[in-house]
Short mmCIF file of C-alpha atoms in Angstrom, two decimals:
data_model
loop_
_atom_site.label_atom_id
_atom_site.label_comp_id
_atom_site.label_asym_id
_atom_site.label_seq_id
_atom_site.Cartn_x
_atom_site.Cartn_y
_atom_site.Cartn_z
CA UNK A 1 33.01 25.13 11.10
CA UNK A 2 30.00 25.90 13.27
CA UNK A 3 26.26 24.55 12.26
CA UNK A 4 25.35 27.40 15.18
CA UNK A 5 26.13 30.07 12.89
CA UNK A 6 23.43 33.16 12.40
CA UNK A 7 23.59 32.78 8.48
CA UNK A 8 20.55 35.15 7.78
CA UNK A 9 21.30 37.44 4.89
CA UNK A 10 24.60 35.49 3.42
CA UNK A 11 24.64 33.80 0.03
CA UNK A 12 25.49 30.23 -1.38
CA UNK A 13 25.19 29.56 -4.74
CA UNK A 14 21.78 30.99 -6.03
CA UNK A 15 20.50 30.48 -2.71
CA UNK A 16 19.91 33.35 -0.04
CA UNK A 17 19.70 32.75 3.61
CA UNK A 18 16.21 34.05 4.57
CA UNK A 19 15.52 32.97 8.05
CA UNK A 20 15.77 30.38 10.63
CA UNK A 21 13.32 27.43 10.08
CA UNK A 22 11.93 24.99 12.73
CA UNK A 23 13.91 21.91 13.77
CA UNK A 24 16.95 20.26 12.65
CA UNK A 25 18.23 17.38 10.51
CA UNK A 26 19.23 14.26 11.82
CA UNK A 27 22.68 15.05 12.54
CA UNK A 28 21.26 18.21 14.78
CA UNK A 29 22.34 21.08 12.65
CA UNK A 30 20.33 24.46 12.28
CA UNK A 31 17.90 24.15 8.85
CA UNK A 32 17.41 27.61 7.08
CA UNK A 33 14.85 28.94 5.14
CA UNK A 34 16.84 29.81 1.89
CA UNK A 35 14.99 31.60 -1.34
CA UNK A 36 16.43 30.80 -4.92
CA UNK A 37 17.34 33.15 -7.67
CA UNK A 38 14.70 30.80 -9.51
CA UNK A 39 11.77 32.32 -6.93
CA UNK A 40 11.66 29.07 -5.00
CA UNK A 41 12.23 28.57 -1.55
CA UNK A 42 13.75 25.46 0.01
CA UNK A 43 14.83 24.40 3.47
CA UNK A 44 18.79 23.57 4.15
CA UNK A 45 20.59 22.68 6.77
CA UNK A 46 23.86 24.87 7.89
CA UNK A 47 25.83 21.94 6.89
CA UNK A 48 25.04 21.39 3.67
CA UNK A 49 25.19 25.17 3.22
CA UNK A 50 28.75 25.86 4.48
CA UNK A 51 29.96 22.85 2.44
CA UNK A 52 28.20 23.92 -0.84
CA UNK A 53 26.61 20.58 -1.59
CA UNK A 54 23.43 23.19 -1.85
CA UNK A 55 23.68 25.86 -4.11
CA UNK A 56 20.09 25.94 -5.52
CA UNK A 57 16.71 25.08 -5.06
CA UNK A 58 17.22 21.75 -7.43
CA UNK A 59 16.58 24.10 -10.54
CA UNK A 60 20.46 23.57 -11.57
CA UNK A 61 20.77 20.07 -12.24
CA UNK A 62 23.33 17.89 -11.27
CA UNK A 63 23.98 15.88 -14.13
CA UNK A 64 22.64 16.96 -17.87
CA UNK A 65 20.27 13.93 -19.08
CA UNK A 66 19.59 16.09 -22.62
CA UNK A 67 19.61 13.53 -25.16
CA UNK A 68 20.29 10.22 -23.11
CA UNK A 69 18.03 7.29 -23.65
CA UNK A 70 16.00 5.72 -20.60
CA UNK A 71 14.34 2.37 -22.08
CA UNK A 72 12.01 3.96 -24.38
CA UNK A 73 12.49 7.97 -23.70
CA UNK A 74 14.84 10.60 -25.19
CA UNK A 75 15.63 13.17 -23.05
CA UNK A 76 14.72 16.26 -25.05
CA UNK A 77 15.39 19.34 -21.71
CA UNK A 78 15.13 20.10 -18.55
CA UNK A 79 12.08 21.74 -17.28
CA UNK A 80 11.48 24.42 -14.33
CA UNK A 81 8.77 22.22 -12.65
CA UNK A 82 9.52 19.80 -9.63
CA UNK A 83 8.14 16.80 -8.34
CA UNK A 84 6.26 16.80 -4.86
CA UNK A 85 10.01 15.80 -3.20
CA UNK A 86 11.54 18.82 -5.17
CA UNK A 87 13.33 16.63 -7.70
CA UNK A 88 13.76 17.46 -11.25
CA UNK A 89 11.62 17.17 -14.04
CA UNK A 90 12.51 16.23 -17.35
CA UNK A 91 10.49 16.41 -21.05
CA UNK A 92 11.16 13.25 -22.48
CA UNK A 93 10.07 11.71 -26.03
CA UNK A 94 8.44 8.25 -25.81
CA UNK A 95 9.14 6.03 -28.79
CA UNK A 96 5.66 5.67 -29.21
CA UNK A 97 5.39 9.16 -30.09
CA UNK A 98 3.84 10.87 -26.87
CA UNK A 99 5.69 13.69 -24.82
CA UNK A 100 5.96 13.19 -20.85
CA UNK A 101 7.46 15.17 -17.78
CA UNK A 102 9.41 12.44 -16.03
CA UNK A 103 11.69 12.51 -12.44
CA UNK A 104 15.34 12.73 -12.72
CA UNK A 105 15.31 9.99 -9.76
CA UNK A 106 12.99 7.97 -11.91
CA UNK A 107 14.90 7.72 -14.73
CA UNK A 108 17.95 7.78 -13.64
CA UNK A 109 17.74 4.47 -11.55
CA UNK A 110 15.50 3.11 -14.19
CA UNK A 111 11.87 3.07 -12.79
CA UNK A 112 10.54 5.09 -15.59
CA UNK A 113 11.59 3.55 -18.96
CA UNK A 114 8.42 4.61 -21.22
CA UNK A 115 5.05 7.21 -20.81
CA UNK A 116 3.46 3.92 -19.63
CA UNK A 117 2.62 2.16 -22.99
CA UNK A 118 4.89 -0.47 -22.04
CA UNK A 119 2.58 -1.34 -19.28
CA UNK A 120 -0.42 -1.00 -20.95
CA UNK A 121 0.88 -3.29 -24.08
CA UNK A 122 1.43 -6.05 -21.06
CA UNK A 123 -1.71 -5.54 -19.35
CA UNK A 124 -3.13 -5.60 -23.01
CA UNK A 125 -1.39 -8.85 -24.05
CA UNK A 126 -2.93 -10.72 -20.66
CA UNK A 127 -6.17 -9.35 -21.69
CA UNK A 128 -9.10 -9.39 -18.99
CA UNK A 129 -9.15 -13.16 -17.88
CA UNK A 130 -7.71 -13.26 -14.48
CA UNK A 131 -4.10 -15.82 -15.22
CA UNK A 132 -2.50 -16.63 -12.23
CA UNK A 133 0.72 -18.53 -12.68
CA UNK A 134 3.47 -19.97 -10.77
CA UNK A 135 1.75 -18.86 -7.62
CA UNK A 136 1.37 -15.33 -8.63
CA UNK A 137 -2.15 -13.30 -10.03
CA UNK A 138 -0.70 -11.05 -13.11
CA UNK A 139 -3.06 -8.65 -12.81
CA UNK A 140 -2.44 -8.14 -8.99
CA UNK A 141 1.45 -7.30 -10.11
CA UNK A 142 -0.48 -3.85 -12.37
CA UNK A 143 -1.76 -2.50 -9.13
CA UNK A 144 0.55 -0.66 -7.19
CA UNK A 145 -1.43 2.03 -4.86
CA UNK A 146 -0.74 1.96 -1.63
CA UNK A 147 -3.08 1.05 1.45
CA UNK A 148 -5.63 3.22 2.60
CA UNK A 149 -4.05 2.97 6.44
CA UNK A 150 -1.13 3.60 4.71
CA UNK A 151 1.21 6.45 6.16
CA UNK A 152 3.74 7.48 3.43
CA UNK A 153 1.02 7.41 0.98
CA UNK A 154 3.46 4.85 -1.23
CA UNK A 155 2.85 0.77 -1.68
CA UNK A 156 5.61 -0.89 0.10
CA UNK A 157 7.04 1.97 2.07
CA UNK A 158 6.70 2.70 5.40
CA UNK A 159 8.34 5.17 8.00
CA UNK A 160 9.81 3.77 11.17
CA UNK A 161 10.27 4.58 14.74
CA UNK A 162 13.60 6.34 14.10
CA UNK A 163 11.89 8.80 11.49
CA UNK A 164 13.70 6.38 7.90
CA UNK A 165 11.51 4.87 5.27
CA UNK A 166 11.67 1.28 5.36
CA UNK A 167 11.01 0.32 1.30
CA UNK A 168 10.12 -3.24 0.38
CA UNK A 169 8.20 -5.29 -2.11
CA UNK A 170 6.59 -8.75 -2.36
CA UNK A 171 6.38 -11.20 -5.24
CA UNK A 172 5.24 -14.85 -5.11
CA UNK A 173 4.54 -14.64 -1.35
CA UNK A 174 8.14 -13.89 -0.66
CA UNK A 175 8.78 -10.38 0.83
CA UNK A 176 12.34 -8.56 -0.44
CA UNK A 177 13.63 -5.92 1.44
CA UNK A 178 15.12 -2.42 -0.09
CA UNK A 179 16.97 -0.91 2.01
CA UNK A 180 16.27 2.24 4.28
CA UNK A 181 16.39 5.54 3.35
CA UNK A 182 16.40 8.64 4.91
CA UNK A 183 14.07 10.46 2.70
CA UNK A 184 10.74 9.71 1.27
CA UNK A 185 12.07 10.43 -2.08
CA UNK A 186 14.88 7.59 -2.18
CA UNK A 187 12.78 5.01 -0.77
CA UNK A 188 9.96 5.52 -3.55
CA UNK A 189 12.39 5.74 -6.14
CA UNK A 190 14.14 2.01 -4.35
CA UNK A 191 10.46 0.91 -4.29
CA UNK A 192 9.90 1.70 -7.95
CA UNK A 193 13.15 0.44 -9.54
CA UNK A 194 12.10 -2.90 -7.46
CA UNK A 195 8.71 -2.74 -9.33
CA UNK A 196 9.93 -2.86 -12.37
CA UNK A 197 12.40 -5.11 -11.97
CA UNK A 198 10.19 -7.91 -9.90
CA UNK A 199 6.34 -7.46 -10.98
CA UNK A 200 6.96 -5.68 -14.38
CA UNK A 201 9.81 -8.70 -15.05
CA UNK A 202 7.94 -11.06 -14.13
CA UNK A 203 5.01 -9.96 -16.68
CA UNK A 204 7.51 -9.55 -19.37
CA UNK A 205 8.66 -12.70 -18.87
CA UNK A 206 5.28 -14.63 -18.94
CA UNK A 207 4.32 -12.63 -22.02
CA UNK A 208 7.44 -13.89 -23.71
CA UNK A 209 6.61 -17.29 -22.42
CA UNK A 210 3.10 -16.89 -24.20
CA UNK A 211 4.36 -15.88 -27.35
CA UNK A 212 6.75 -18.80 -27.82
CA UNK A 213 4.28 -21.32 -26.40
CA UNK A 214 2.05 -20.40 -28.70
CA UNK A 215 4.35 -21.10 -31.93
CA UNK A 216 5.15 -24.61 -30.22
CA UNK A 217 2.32 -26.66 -28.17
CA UNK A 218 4.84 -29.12 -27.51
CA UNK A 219 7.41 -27.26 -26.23
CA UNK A 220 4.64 -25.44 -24.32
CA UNK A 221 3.38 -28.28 -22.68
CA UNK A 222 6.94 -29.57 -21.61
CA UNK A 223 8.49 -26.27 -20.22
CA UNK A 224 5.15 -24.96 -18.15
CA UNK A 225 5.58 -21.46 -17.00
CA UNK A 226 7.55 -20.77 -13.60
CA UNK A 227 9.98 -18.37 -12.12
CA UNK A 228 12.68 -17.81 -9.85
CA UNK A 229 14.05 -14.39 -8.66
CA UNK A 230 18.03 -13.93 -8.12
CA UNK A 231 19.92 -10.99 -7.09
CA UNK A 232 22.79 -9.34 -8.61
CA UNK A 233 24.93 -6.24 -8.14
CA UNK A 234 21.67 -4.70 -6.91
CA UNK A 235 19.51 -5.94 -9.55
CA UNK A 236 16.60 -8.34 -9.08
CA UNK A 237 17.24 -11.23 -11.99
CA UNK A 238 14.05 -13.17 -13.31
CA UNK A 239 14.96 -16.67 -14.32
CA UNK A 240 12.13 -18.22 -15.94
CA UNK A 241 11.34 -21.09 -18.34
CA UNK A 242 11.00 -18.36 -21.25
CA UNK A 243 14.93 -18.81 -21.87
CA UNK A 244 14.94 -22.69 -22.71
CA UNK A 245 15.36 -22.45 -26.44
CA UNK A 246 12.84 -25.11 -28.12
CA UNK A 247 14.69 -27.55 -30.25
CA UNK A 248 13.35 -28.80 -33.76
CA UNK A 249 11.03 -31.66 -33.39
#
């Protein structure tokens, strides 16, 4: 199978070859121009077309989410709009009652769990004070824009000389790395499942800890706030004083 084949003209899937676009991919084989049945137009390479692991412009989705629960959202359909990477978009039900588009990528590796009222209820429960604890400013963990010399455009990714994103994220001083990715897309999407696992964790967790320290001073005062981070199968694990169980006194 050649990637130097003219494929102008020929169909795959709902795709049809349109021209020959600039460059290559990273392997070195010919990208195409290709228009959709849909009306869009996406760029392929030859290998991916002669294989048939592209057969549409993303508009025929891969796996059906309809009616599968992501933290807080129902899946209700599929819609025909795209994110800025070209993945899928999703109308989702919130259980707080509000409708949102959400990314297939996003919810599928568990970065988007609600419409955002999840954050907001922890942002409301720390209230305005600025509470840093266990080395780490709350507040600081809600803002997650990126740099203004910042290249990608996205906190804690950046592109390196060889043309991957690089996608990491920092929490109590201590840097964790997130792997590297060969598109922009999977490296935000590794950069956003990290968020909520690390900084939106860690908030949960000191929220918890505030609730129960609250019902018991003593316990409170003997079991002070503080937090460890362990890995495993992929996940980030907060360990914090929150799960000591006060005993009767």
């Amino acid at each position: 199978m050649s990637a130097g084949k003219d494929l102008k003209g020929r169909r795959f899937g709902r795709l049809t070859v349109i021209e020959r676009a600039a460059g290559s991919d990273s392997s070195g084989c010919r990208l195409w121009l290709c228009r959709c049945d849909c009306g869009n137009g996406k760029i392929v390479s030859s290998k991916n077309l002669l294989r048939g692991h592209t057969r549409s412009c993303g508009c025929i989705a891969a796996k059906d989410l309809t009616g599968k629960r992501f933290g807080r959202l129902t899946v209700l359909h599929i819609t025909d709009r795209r994110t800025s990477y070209g993945g899928i978009l999703w109308l989702c039900r919130c259980d707080c009652g509000k409708h949102i588009e959400a990314g297939e990528g996003g919810l599928v590796h568990g970065s988007t769990v609600s419409c955002g009222c999840r954050q907001r209820e922890a942002q409301e429960a720390l209230g305005n004070a600025r509470i840093c604890v266990d080395g780490t400013c709350l507040q600081s963990l809600n803002h997650h824009k990126a740099r203004s010399d910042s290249r990608s455009g996205i906190a804690g990714v950046r592109r390196n000389k060889r043309g991957k994103y690089e996608a990491r994220i920092n929490l109590q001083g201590r840097m964790y790395w997130l792997g590297t990715y060969r598109s922009l897309r999977e490296a935000e999407a590794a950069r956003e499942k990290g968020r909520e696992e690390l900084h939106q964790g860690f908030i949960d967790a000191y929220c918890r800890w505030e609730q129960q320290a609250a019902q018991d001073a003593v316990w409170a005062a003997a079991n002070p706030f503080s937090a460890r981070v362990r890995r495993e199968n992929g996940h980030f694990l907060i360990q914090t004083t929150v799960d000591v169980v006060p005993e009767p006194h």
